[in-house]
């Protein structure tokens, strides 16, 4: 272990990794590759074992070390590393090396707030205000929010953080008439849903949400401190109170390298009938 807490194979040695933390004990790392199987695939398996053994933040041995150890070209190692980077298991830090990525934060199917999602993962949720204004409801927004065109809407822009790391940007729009004073309410490091409950007695009840993949524009990437052109999840959520009245319209951009959406699928009677050709 290095002084800064980064574990590397320089210090622990490829075959002395702590076996208790690994799927496969360290001694099962092959000394040589099987010549009957593609080298790249075998290297990916070895790297996956290292990912588990090193844990989040652990530093991978260099491409040169791995190439020498397994007698393959550096390009072959690079291909395997790239494949795990694409899969989100590793990330590269310029000039520092390749590291095991943090596990992604999972959004469940429950109607949760950002604060609740982070808390469940043991992370501290934060909110950095970017801007707030009262704007007249556009025709596109007035329909979903069920308010008249031109009615005042509070537009709140925030960066959402987990342990101070930017994870998402959010633009929330809520009818001012329903939430008087929201245009001046301090939302830094505050849960909007908690505030709606505490200050206005409104509980979020259900929501319609769609998600799609987008590529971050440079200003969005800068706010999230990632490379422009990185993929992100775009969520658009329309949230309702218990009486079915819409209370917020939110567009969020979540970093795809730190976030994951999990769905729980049930086979419906309809799909079973289609499969049976009925
Ligand atoms: C998520 C949702 C938003 C919602 C927010 C509330 O991020 N995508 O639609 O406004 O949670 O979170 P909080 O109560 O932490 O402000």
Tab-separated table of C-alpha atoms and ligand atoms in Angstrom:
chain	number	residue	atom	x	y	z
A	1	UNK	CA	0.000	0.000	0.000
A	2	UNK	CA	1.381	3.380	-0.931
A	3	UNK	CA	1.341	6.284	1.462
A	4	UNK	CA	-1.562	7.900	-0.409
A	5	UNK	CA	-3.678	4.772	-0.053
A	6	UNK	CA	-3.414	3.765	-3.719
A	7	UNK	CA	-2.830	0.055	-4.035
A	8	UNK	CA	-0.820	-0.938	-7.047
A	9	UNK	CA	0.684	-4.078	-8.346
A	10	UNK	CA	4.050	-2.367	-8.143
A	11	UNK	CA	3.735	-2.656	-4.402
A	12	UNK	CA	1.767	-5.862	-3.883
A	13	UNK	CA	2.964	-7.903	-6.848
A	14	UNK	CA	0.672	-9.602	-9.323
A	15	UNK	CA	0.614	-12.919	-7.494
A	16	UNK	CA	0.572	-11.597	-3.955
A	17	UNK	CA	-2.744	-9.780	-4.124
A	18	UNK	CA	-4.914	-10.299	-1.045
A	19	UNK	CA	-6.954	-13.336	-2.009
A	20	UNK	CA	-9.781	-12.661	0.444
A	21	UNK	CA	-10.984	-9.716	-1.619
A	22	UNK	CA	-10.820	-11.440	-4.971
A	23	UNK	CA	-13.320	-13.521	-6.884
A	24	UNK	CA	-10.458	-15.791	-7.856
A	25	UNK	CA	-7.568	-16.153	-5.441
A	26	UNK	CA	-4.418	-14.463	-6.662
A	27	UNK	CA	-2.599	-17.727	-7.257
A	28	UNK	CA	-5.196	-18.591	-9.892
A	29	UNK	CA	-3.941	-15.805	-12.143
A	30	UNK	CA	-2.391	-17.760	-14.980
A	31	UNK	CA	1.358	-17.594	-15.384
A	32	UNK	CA	0.913	-17.859	-19.092
A	33	UNK	CA	-2.021	-17.471	-21.416
A	34	UNK	CA	-3.789	-20.424	-22.985
A	35	UNK	CA	-2.677	-20.435	-26.606
A	36	UNK	CA	-5.971	-21.895	-27.788
A	37	UNK	CA	-8.075	-18.961	-26.632
A	38	UNK	CA	-7.991	-15.346	-27.854
A	39	UNK	CA	-5.392	-13.413	-25.850
A	40	UNK	CA	-7.505	-10.268	-25.590
A	41	UNK	CA	-10.393	-12.154	-23.972
A	42	UNK	CA	-8.046	-13.805	-21.467
A	43	UNK	CA	-6.489	-10.478	-20.571
A	44	UNK	CA	-9.940	-9.011	-19.998
A	45	UNK	CA	-10.675	-11.829	-17.546
A	46	UNK	CA	-7.399	-11.196	-15.746
A	47	UNK	CA	-8.178	-7.468	-15.576
A	48	UNK	CA	-11.661	-8.202	-14.214
A	49	UNK	CA	-10.052	-10.234	-11.433
A	50	UNK	CA	-7.727	-7.333	-10.698
A	51	UNK	CA	-10.664	-4.921	-10.589
A	52	UNK	CA	-12.282	-7.007	-7.873
A	53	UNK	CA	-9.006	-7.517	-6.027
A	54	UNK	CA	-7.899	-3.891	-6.056
A	55	UNK	CA	-11.292	-2.340	-5.347
A	56	UNK	CA	-12.432	1.202	-6.259
A	57	UNK	CA	-9.525	3.618	-6.672
A	58	UNK	CA	-6.946	0.829	-6.989
A	59	UNK	CA	-4.324	1.433	-9.658
A	60	UNK	CA	-3.713	-1.089	-12.391
A	61	UNK	CA	-0.207	-2.194	-13.300
A	62	UNK	CA	1.130	-0.459	-16.379
A	63	UNK	CA	0.439	-1.766	-19.864
A	64	UNK	CA	4.131	-2.522	-20.143
A	65	UNK	CA	4.121	-4.646	-16.968
A	66	UNK	CA	1.079	-6.596	-18.081
A	67	UNK	CA	2.459	-7.075	-21.592
A	68	UNK	CA	5.746	-8.401	-20.216
A	69	UNK	CA	4.091	-10.624	-17.648
A	70	UNK	CA	1.857	-12.311	-20.244
A	71	UNK	CA	4.173	-12.097	-23.240
A	72	UNK	CA	1.742	-10.155	-25.410
A	73	UNK	CA	1.952	-6.949	-27.409
A	74	UNK	CA	1.119	-3.735	-25.577
A	75	UNK	CA	-1.619	-3.159	-28.130
A	76	UNK	CA	-3.321	-6.349	-26.930
A	77	UNK	CA	-3.203	-5.119	-23.339
A	78	UNK	CA	-4.441	-1.716	-24.413
A	79	UNK	CA	-7.420	-3.279	-26.213
A	80	UNK	CA	-8.387	-5.231	-23.089
A	81	UNK	CA	-8.002	-2.144	-20.886
A	82	UNK	CA	-10.093	-0.068	-23.321
A	83	UNK	CA	-12.807	-2.664	-23.239
A	84	UNK	CA	-13.052	-2.445	-19.426
A	85	UNK	CA	-12.972	1.350	-19.606
A	86	UNK	CA	-15.890	1.254	-22.037
A	87	UNK	CA	-17.702	-1.085	-19.677
A	88	UNK	CA	-17.199	1.407	-16.848
A	89	UNK	CA	-14.998	-0.850	-14.688
A	90	UNK	CA	-11.842	1.214	-15.168
A	91	UNK	CA	-11.019	4.826	-15.868
A	92	UNK	CA	-7.880	6.536	-17.020
A	93	UNK	CA	-6.485	9.566	-15.271
A	94	UNK	CA	-4.226	11.588	-17.501
A	95	UNK	CA	-0.564	11.115	-16.592
A	96	UNK	CA	-1.420	9.063	-13.494
A	97	UNK	CA	-2.481	5.669	-14.772
A	98	UNK	CA	-5.550	3.495	-15.008
A	99	UNK	CA	-7.735	2.989	-11.961
A	100	UNK	CA	-10.652	0.875	-10.833
A	101	UNK	CA	-13.864	2.914	-11.133
A	102	UNK	CA	-16.252	3.586	-8.269
A	103	UNK	CA	-19.373	1.446	-8.414
A	104	UNK	CA	-22.181	3.372	-10.068
A	105	UNK	CA	-25.035	4.907	-8.164
A	106	UNK	CA	-28.202	3.020	-8.977
A	107	UNK	CA	-31.545	4.699	-9.481
A	108	UNK	CA	-34.269	2.308	-8.466
A	109	UNK	CA	-37.807	2.297	-9.760
A	110	UNK	CA	-39.141	3.907	-6.607
A	111	UNK	CA	-39.923	7.618	-6.756
A	112	UNK	CA	-36.884	8.800	-4.869
A	113	UNK	CA	-35.166	12.140	-4.595
A	114	UNK	CA	-31.521	12.714	-5.428
A	115	UNK	CA	-30.831	13.101	-1.714
A	116	UNK	CA	-32.422	9.733	-0.929
A	117	UNK	CA	-30.524	7.989	-3.755
A	118	UNK	CA	-27.198	9.268	-2.438
A	119	UNK	CA	-28.021	8.556	1.197
A	120	UNK	CA	-28.816	4.954	0.342
A	121	UNK	CA	-25.303	4.645	-1.051
A	122	UNK	CA	-23.758	6.225	2.031
A	123	UNK	CA	-22.902	9.407	0.110
A	124	UNK	CA	-23.611	12.975	1.162
A	125	UNK	CA	-25.941	14.693	-1.285
A	126	UNK	CA	-25.298	18.319	-2.119
A	127	UNK	CA	-26.840	20.976	-4.326
A	128	UNK	CA	-24.943	23.874	-5.869
A	129	UNK	CA	-27.319	26.601	-7.093
A	130	UNK	CA	-26.647	27.734	-10.662
A	131	UNK	CA	-29.528	30.091	-11.129
A	132	UNK	CA	-33.149	30.782	-10.277
A	133	UNK	CA	-35.724	32.901	-12.011
A	134	UNK	CA	-39.443	33.317	-12.413
A	135	UNK	CA	-40.445	32.797	-16.029
A	136	UNK	CA	-43.802	32.759	-17.802
A	137	UNK	CA	-44.943	29.203	-18.555
A	138	UNK	CA	-44.254	28.365	-22.175
A	139	UNK	CA	-46.937	26.587	-24.208
A	140	UNK	CA	-44.809	23.428	-24.046
A	141	UNK	CA	-44.568	23.514	-20.247
A	142	UNK	CA	-48.069	24.767	-19.424
A	143	UNK	CA	-49.686	21.603	-20.829
A	144	UNK	CA	-47.820	19.073	-18.672
A	145	UNK	CA	-47.961	21.322	-15.573
A	146	UNK	CA	-51.666	22.017	-16.229
A	147	UNK	CA	-51.302	25.764	-15.815
A	148	UNK	CA	-52.174	28.601	-18.170
A	149	UNK	CA	-49.626	29.795	-20.710
A	150	UNK	CA	-47.755	32.723	-19.132
A	151	UNK	CA	-48.462	31.708	-15.517
A	152	UNK	CA	-45.378	32.271	-13.331
A	153	UNK	CA	-43.045	29.313	-13.040
A	154	UNK	CA	-39.996	29.095	-10.772
A	155	UNK	CA	-37.071	27.748	-12.737
A	156	UNK	CA	-34.324	26.301	-10.520
A	157	UNK	CA	-30.974	25.209	-11.935
A	158	UNK	CA	-28.662	23.184	-9.703
A	159	UNK	CA	-25.649	20.930	-9.865
A	160	UNK	CA	-26.182	17.864	-7.713
A	161	UNK	CA	-23.187	16.418	-5.927
A	162	UNK	CA	-22.322	13.233	-4.053
A	163	UNK	CA	-19.560	13.745	-1.481
A	164	UNK	CA	-18.856	17.032	-3.321
A	165	UNK	CA	-18.388	15.299	-6.697
A	166	UNK	CA	-20.738	16.601	-9.430
A	167	UNK	CA	-23.100	13.833	-10.536
A	168	UNK	CA	-25.989	15.591	-12.274
A	169	UNK	CA	-27.382	18.898	-13.409
A	170	UNK	CA	-31.054	19.650	-12.902
A	171	UNK	CA	-33.469	22.210	-14.193
A	172	UNK	CA	-36.673	22.039	-12.167
A	173	UNK	CA	-39.732	24.125	-13.011
A	174	UNK	CA	-42.566	24.483	-10.512
A	175	UNK	CA	-45.710	26.670	-10.526
A	176	UNK	CA	-45.116	29.711	-8.311
A	177	UNK	CA	-48.796	29.939	-7.404
A	178	UNK	CA	-48.601	26.515	-5.781
A	179	UNK	CA	-45.304	27.277	-4.025
A	180	UNK	CA	-45.284	30.981	-3.105
A	181	UNK	CA	-41.831	32.041	-1.884
A	182	UNK	CA	-40.006	29.199	-3.676
A	183	UNK	CA	-38.398	31.813	-5.908
A	184	UNK	CA	-36.397	33.082	-2.920
A	185	UNK	CA	-36.128	29.925	-0.802
A	186	UNK	CA	-32.512	28.850	-0.194
A	187	UNK	CA	-32.035	25.454	-1.795
A	188	UNK	CA	-28.247	25.141	-1.459
A	189	UNK	CA	-27.412	21.676	-0.189
A	190	UNK	CA	-31.121	21.133	0.406
A	191	UNK	CA	-33.539	18.489	-0.793
A	192	UNK	CA	-36.275	20.055	-2.898
A	193	UNK	CA	-38.688	17.276	-1.951
A	194	UNK	CA	-38.006	17.826	1.768
A	195	UNK	CA	-38.568	21.555	1.308
A	196	UNK	CA	-41.870	21.005	-0.533
A	197	UNK	CA	-43.060	18.819	2.332
A	198	UNK	CA	-41.812	21.011	5.175
A	199	UNK	CA	-42.563	24.468	3.790
A	200	UNK	CA	-45.609	23.898	1.580
A	201	UNK	CA	-47.043	20.652	2.977
A	202	UNK	CA	-46.846	18.991	-0.442
A	203	UNK	CA	-45.766	15.368	-0.690
A	204	UNK	CA	-44.574	13.984	-4.025
A	205	UNK	CA	-46.737	10.988	-4.838
A	206	UNK	CA	-46.047	9.611	-8.299
A	207	UNK	CA	-44.224	10.650	-11.446
A	208	UNK	CA	-43.933	9.979	-15.148
A	209	UNK	CA	-40.328	9.787	-16.173
A	210	UNK	CA	-38.563	9.079	-19.402
A	211	UNK	CA	-34.875	8.495	-19.879
A	212	UNK	CA	-32.753	8.722	-22.968
A	213	UNK	CA	-29.064	8.775	-23.795
A	214	UNK	CA	-27.535	12.111	-24.765
A	215	UNK	CA	-24.055	13.401	-25.492
A	216	UNK	CA	-22.950	16.185	-23.142
A	217	UNK	CA	-22.313	19.569	-24.702
A	218	UNK	CA	-19.128	21.300	-23.617
A	219	UNK	CA	-20.793	23.632	-21.085
A	220	UNK	CA	-22.707	20.719	-19.525
A	221	UNK	CA	-19.548	18.575	-19.413
A	222	UNK	CA	-17.682	21.422	-17.748
A	223	UNK	CA	-20.285	21.654	-14.981
A	224	UNK	CA	-20.045	17.909	-14.415
A	225	UNK	CA	-16.233	17.985	-14.708
A	226	UNK	CA	-16.075	15.347	-17.429
A	227	UNK	CA	-14.932	15.345	-21.051
A	228	UNK	CA	-17.256	16.993	-23.575
A	229	UNK	CA	-18.861	14.351	-25.742
A	230	UNK	CA	-19.286	11.901	-22.873
A	231	UNK	CA	-22.642	10.147	-22.767
A	232	UNK	CA	-25.179	11.012	-20.096
A	233	UNK	CA	-28.662	9.968	-19.076
A	234	UNK	CA	-31.308	12.597	-19.644
A	235	UNK	CA	-34.272	12.181	-17.326
A	236	UNK	CA	-37.400	14.204	-17.813
A	237	UNK	CA	-39.719	13.822	-14.859
A	238	UNK	CA	-43.221	15.158	-14.314
A	239	UNK	CA	-44.114	14.721	-10.666
A	240	UNK	CA	-47.611	14.740	-9.186
A	241	UNK	CA	-49.086	15.194	-5.723
A	242	UNK	CA	-51.496	12.687	-4.190
A	243	UNK	CA	-54.482	14.308	-5.967
A	244	UNK	CA	-52.845	13.866	-9.353
A	245	UNK	CA	-51.952	17.544	-9.747
A	246	UNK	CA	-48.578	18.079	-11.482
A	247	UNK	CA	-46.107	19.872	-9.210
A	248	UNK	CA	-42.725	19.818	-10.935
A	249	UNK	CA	-41.193	19.337	-14.351
A	250	UNK	CA	-37.503	18.432	-14.175
A	251	UNK	CA	-34.855	17.811	-16.770
A	252	UNK	CA	-31.776	16.172	-15.272
A	253	UNK	CA	-28.524	15.120	-16.880
A	254	UNK	CA	-26.758	12.346	-14.992
A	255	UNK	CA	-23.177	11.271	-15.650
A	256	UNK	CA	-23.294	7.864	-17.268
A	257	UNK	CA	-19.937	6.883	-15.755
A	258	UNK	CA	-21.322	7.284	-12.212
A	259	UNK	CA	-24.942	6.389	-12.595
A	260	UNK	CA	-27.015	3.419	-13.585
A	261	UNK	CA	-30.730	2.768	-13.929
A	262	UNK	CA	-32.107	-0.516	-12.709
A	263	UNK	CA	-35.514	-1.822	-13.736
A	264	UNK	CA	-37.389	-4.760	-12.338
A	265	UNK	CA	-39.283	-6.576	-15.062
A	266	UNK	CA	-42.422	-8.659	-14.759
A	267	UNK	CA	-43.734	-10.700	-17.633
A	268	UNK	CA	-47.191	-9.432	-18.442
A	269	UNK	CA	-50.100	-11.639	-19.467
A	270	UNK	CA	-50.021	-9.852	-22.806
A	271	UNK	CA	-46.365	-10.729	-23.596
A	272	UNK	CA	-46.896	-14.331	-22.499
A	273	UNK	CA	-49.851	-14.537	-24.908
A	274	UNK	CA	-47.845	-13.014	-27.762
A	275	UNK	CA	-45.007	-15.512	-27.115
A	276	UNK	CA	-47.514	-18.351	-27.193
A	277	UNK	CA	-48.844	-17.026	-30.525
A	278	UNK	CA	-52.354	-16.533	-29.177
B	1	LIG	C1	-34.103	13.595	-8.672
B	1	LIG	C2	-35.105	13.828	-9.787
B	1	LIG	C3	-35.627	15.247	-9.806
B	1	LIG	C4	-36.038	15.711	-8.421
B	1	LIG	C5	-34.897	15.530	-7.457
B	1	LIG	C6	-35.283	15.931	-6.044
B	1	LIG	O1	-32.846	14.074	-8.999
B	1	LIG	N1	-34.540	13.500	-11.084
B	1	LIG	O2	-36.754	15.241	-10.661
B	1	LIG	O3	-36.399	17.087	-8.459
B	1	LIG	O4	-34.512	14.163	-7.443
B	1	LIG	O5	-34.160	15.681	-5.237
B	1	LIG	P1	-33.891	16.458	-3.888
B	1	LIG	O6	-35.129	16.295	-3.051
B	1	LIG	O7	-32.678	15.802	-3.326
B	1	LIG	O8	-33.657	17.896	-4.257
